[in-house]
């Protein structure tokens, strides 16, 4: 049995939030699927509305306040990420984009990501494919094939209907597959870690002679 970590990012602004509801159901299905395969799962939910002011401060100053730093570390250090946004003007909302904008470059490379969205109309479901998926492709994350969109008619009394439940289950299975293919992460990347040999940084290549 290995311990796996899942970070759930929800950019819903309402309270209660249908985006958060979808995020929780995706997280539950993924946790159940990983548990069925013999993994213990730690789930950390990052509800972005709680960090909205911090995200803007980070954009203005270049530094995350402590609470946001801790949330960023939970996301960049997770074995898998579930990222769910409400659709605003046929795309992700500004808070969702801004959060991923303040992450260090390279911090999501090869990271399995399941994307989801909620909207007022199913006609905008392809925003997941023309906006959300390309953003994570740019960040070089590995986005699972099934993206889950929930329109108002997909819910009855806060419960996903049969078709939505099926999409959630399929996407959760795909995320579990990607997580299982990789060793557990060693935590968030150190932004100050040396990525180049120190001597090479001094322009001295492999020559270790001290003169
Ligand atoms: C400013 C704004 C723009 C919106 N634009 C769209 C849109 O283009 N397409 C759509 O399907 N829904 C749109 N919606 C509806 C939201 O996506 C929908 O209500 C969403 O589920 C809200 O999520 P929440 O309950 O987590 O806040 C918009 C809502 C707002 C407030």
PDB file of N, CA and C and ligand atoms in Angstrom, residues 10-20 86-91 118-122 124 149-150, ligand 1:
ATOM      1  N   UNK A  10     -10.628  24.321  -6.732  1.00  0.00           N
ATOM      2  CA  UNK A  10     -11.959  24.750  -7.175  1.00  0.00           C
ATOM      3  C   UNK A  10     -11.999  26.267  -7.252  1.00  0.00           C
ATOM      4  N   UNK A  11     -12.427  26.786  -8.403  1.00  0.00           N
ATOM      5  CA  UNK A  11     -12.456  28.242  -8.595  1.00  0.00           C
ATOM      6  C   UNK A  11     -13.868  28.801  -8.539  1.00  0.00           C
ATOM      7  N   UNK A  12     -14.808  28.050  -7.968  1.00  0.00           N
ATOM      8  CA  UNK A  12     -16.182  28.543  -7.850  1.00  0.00           C
ATOM      9  C   UNK A  12     -16.251  29.758  -6.930  1.00  0.00           C
ATOM     10  N   UNK A  13     -17.120  30.706  -7.269  1.00  0.00           N
ATOM     11  CA  UNK A  13     -17.221  31.924  -6.454  1.00  0.00           C
ATOM     12  C   UNK A  13     -18.471  31.941  -5.581  1.00  0.00           C
ATOM     13  N   UNK A  14     -19.511  31.176  -5.969  1.00  0.00           N
ATOM     14  CA  UNK A  14     -20.761  31.195  -5.204  1.00  0.00           C
ATOM     15  C   UNK A  14     -20.618  30.359  -3.939  1.00  0.00           C
ATOM     16  N   UNK A  15     -21.564  30.591  -3.013  1.00  0.00           N
ATOM     17  CA  UNK A  15     -21.653  29.740  -1.829  1.00  0.00           C
ATOM     18  C   UNK A  15     -23.116  29.384  -1.580  1.00  0.00           C
ATOM     19  N   UNK A  16     -23.549  28.149  -1.729  1.00  0.00           N
ATOM     20  CA  UNK A  16     -22.737  26.997  -2.138  1.00  0.00           C
ATOM     21  C   UNK A  16     -22.369  27.086  -3.613  1.00  0.00           C
ATOM     22  N   UNK A  17     -21.331  26.342  -3.979  1.00  0.00           N
ATOM     23  CA  UNK A  17     -20.778  26.435  -5.315  1.00  0.00           C
ATOM     24  C   UNK A  17     -20.954  25.108  -6.060  1.00  0.00           C
ATOM     25  N   UNK A  18     -21.527  25.194  -7.266  1.00  0.00           N
ATOM     26  CA  UNK A  18     -21.674  23.953  -8.046  1.00  0.00           C
ATOM     27  C   UNK A  18     -20.307  23.455  -8.512  1.00  0.00           C
ATOM     28  N   UNK A  19     -19.364  24.382  -8.669  1.00  0.00           N
ATOM     29  CA  UNK A  19     -18.002  23.992  -9.073  1.00  0.00           C
ATOM     30  C   UNK A  19     -17.353  23.168  -7.961  1.00  0.00           C
ATOM     31  N   UNK A  20     -17.542  23.636  -6.723  1.00  0.00           N
ATOM     32  CA  UNK A  20     -16.996  22.895  -5.584  1.00  0.00           C
ATOM     33  C   UNK A  20     -17.666  21.528  -5.455  1.00  0.00           C
ATOM     34  N   UNK A  86     -15.611  27.423 -12.884  1.00  0.00           N
ATOM     35  CA  UNK A  86     -16.857  27.805 -13.547  1.00  0.00           C
ATOM     36  C   UNK A  86     -16.505  28.449 -14.893  1.00  0.00           C
ATOM     37  N   UNK A  87     -17.386  28.290 -15.868  1.00  0.00           N
ATOM     38  CA  UNK A  87     -17.167  28.943 -17.166  1.00  0.00           C
ATOM     39  C   UNK A  87     -17.686  30.375 -17.081  1.00  0.00           C
ATOM     40  N   UNK A  88     -16.802  31.321 -17.359  1.00  0.00           N
ATOM     41  CA  UNK A  88     -17.172  32.733 -17.442  1.00  0.00           C
ATOM     42  C   UNK A  88     -16.834  33.199 -18.857  1.00  0.00           C
ATOM     43  N   UNK A  89     -17.784  33.816 -19.532  1.00  0.00           N
ATOM     44  CA  UNK A  89     -17.547  34.323 -20.897  1.00  0.00           C
ATOM     45  C   UNK A  89     -16.849  33.288 -21.764  1.00  0.00           C
ATOM     46  N   UNK A  90     -17.376  32.065 -21.726  1.00  0.00           N
ATOM     47  CA  UNK A  90     -16.919  30.964 -22.582  1.00  0.00           C
ATOM     48  C   UNK A  90     -15.483  30.514 -22.329  1.00  0.00           C
ATOM     49  N   UNK A  91     -14.979  30.730 -21.083  1.00  0.00           N
ATOM     50  CA  UNK A  91     -13.606  30.302 -20.777  1.00  0.00           C
ATOM     51  C   UNK A  91     -13.503  30.023 -19.270  1.00  0.00           C
ATOM     52  N   UNK A 118     -18.084  23.846 -14.601  1.00  0.00           N
ATOM     53  CA  UNK A 118     -19.534  23.990 -14.514  1.00  0.00           C
ATOM     54  C   UNK A 118     -19.924  25.221 -15.324  1.00  0.00           C
ATOM     55  N   UNK A 119     -21.154  25.239 -15.820  1.00  0.00           N
ATOM     56  CA  UNK A 119     -21.595  26.398 -16.587  1.00  0.00           C
ATOM     57  C   UNK A 119     -23.099  26.496 -16.571  1.00  0.00           C
ATOM     58  N   UNK A 120     -23.592  27.628 -17.045  1.00  0.00           N
ATOM     59  CA  UNK A 120     -25.030  27.847 -17.105  1.00  0.00           C
ATOM     60  C   UNK A 120     -25.650  27.153 -18.297  1.00  0.00           C
ATOM     61  N   UNK A 121     -24.832  26.778 -19.291  1.00  0.00           N
ATOM     62  CA  UNK A 121     -25.359  26.101 -20.474  1.00  0.00           C
ATOM     63  C   UNK A 121     -24.379  25.046 -20.966  1.00  0.00           C
ATOM     64  N   UNK A 122     -24.935  23.872 -21.338  1.00  0.00           N
ATOM     65  CA  UNK A 122     -24.100  22.789 -21.869  1.00  0.00           C
ATOM     66  C   UNK A 122     -23.474  23.186 -23.205  1.00  0.00           C
ATOM     67  N   UNK A 124     -21.611  25.495 -23.731  1.00  0.00           N
ATOM     68  CA  UNK A 124     -20.243  25.970 -23.507  1.00  0.00           C
ATOM     69  C   UNK A 124     -19.311  24.903 -22.952  1.00  0.00           C
ATOM     70  N   UNK A 149     -17.731  18.194 -17.713  1.00  0.00           N
ATOM     71  CA  UNK A 149     -18.512  19.426 -17.660  1.00  0.00           C
ATOM     72  C   UNK A 149     -19.865  19.110 -17.036  1.00  0.00           C
ATOM     73  N   UNK A 150     -20.319  19.978 -16.133  1.00  0.00           N
ATOM     74  CA  UNK A 150     -21.651  19.806 -15.539  1.00  0.00           C
ATOM     75  C   UNK A 150     -22.478  21.061 -15.773  1.00  0.00           C
TER      76      UNK A 150
HETATM   77  C1  LIG B   1     -19.606  36.735 -15.038  1.00  0.00           C
HETATM   78  C2  LIG B   1     -20.213  35.404 -15.407  1.00  0.00           C
HETATM   79  C3  LIG B   1     -20.064  34.913 -16.684  1.00  0.00           C
HETATM   80  C4  LIG B   1     -20.606  33.692 -17.031  1.00  0.00           C
HETATM   81  N1  LIG B   1     -20.419  33.212 -18.298  1.00  0.00           N
HETATM   82  C5  LIG B   1     -20.895  31.990 -18.615  1.00  0.00           C
HETATM   83  C6  LIG B   1     -20.676  31.466 -19.929  1.00  0.00           C
HETATM   84  O1  LIG B   1     -20.092  32.084 -20.801  1.00  0.00           O
HETATM   85  N2  LIG B   1     -21.136  30.210 -20.199  1.00  0.00           N
HETATM   86  C7  LIG B   1     -21.807  29.460 -19.272  1.00  0.00           C
HETATM   87  O2  LIG B   1     -22.186  28.322 -19.572  1.00  0.00           O
HETATM   88  N3  LIG B   1     -22.040  29.935 -18.017  1.00  0.00           N
HETATM   89  C8  LIG B   1     -21.603  31.179 -17.690  1.00  0.00           C
HETATM   90  N4  LIG B   1     -21.809  31.673 -16.424  1.00  0.00           N
HETATM   91  C9  LIG B   1     -22.533  30.831 -15.434  1.00  0.00           C
HETATM   92  C10 LIG B   1     -21.560  30.090 -14.495  1.00  0.00           C
HETATM   93  O3  LIG B   1     -20.557  29.402 -15.207  1.00  0.00           O
HETATM   94  C11 LIG B   1     -22.305  29.046 -13.681  1.00  0.00           C
HETATM   95  O4  LIG B   1     -23.340  29.660 -12.980  1.00  0.00           O
HETATM   96  C12 LIG B   1     -21.359  28.301 -12.734  1.00  0.00           C
HETATM   97  O5  LIG B   1     -21.847  27.011 -12.520  1.00  0.00           O
HETATM   98  C13 LIG B   1     -21.185  29.010 -11.394  1.00  0.00           C
HETATM   99  O6  LIG B   1     -20.346  28.234 -10.596  1.00  0.00           O
HETATM  100  P1  LIG B   1     -20.373  28.345  -8.974  1.00  0.00           P
HETATM  101  O7  LIG B   1     -21.748  27.883  -8.523  1.00  0.00           O
HETATM  102  O8  LIG B   1     -19.316  27.398  -8.540  1.00  0.00           O
HETATM  103  O9  LIG B   1     -20.062  29.762  -8.642  1.00  0.00           O
HETATM  104  C14 LIG B   1     -21.314  32.922 -16.066  1.00  0.00           C
HETATM  105  C15 LIG B   1     -21.456  33.436 -14.758  1.00  0.00           C
HETATM  106  C16 LIG B   1     -20.931  34.665 -14.438  1.00  0.00           C
HETATM  107  C17 LIG B   1     -21.095  35.186 -13.022  1.00  0.00           C
END
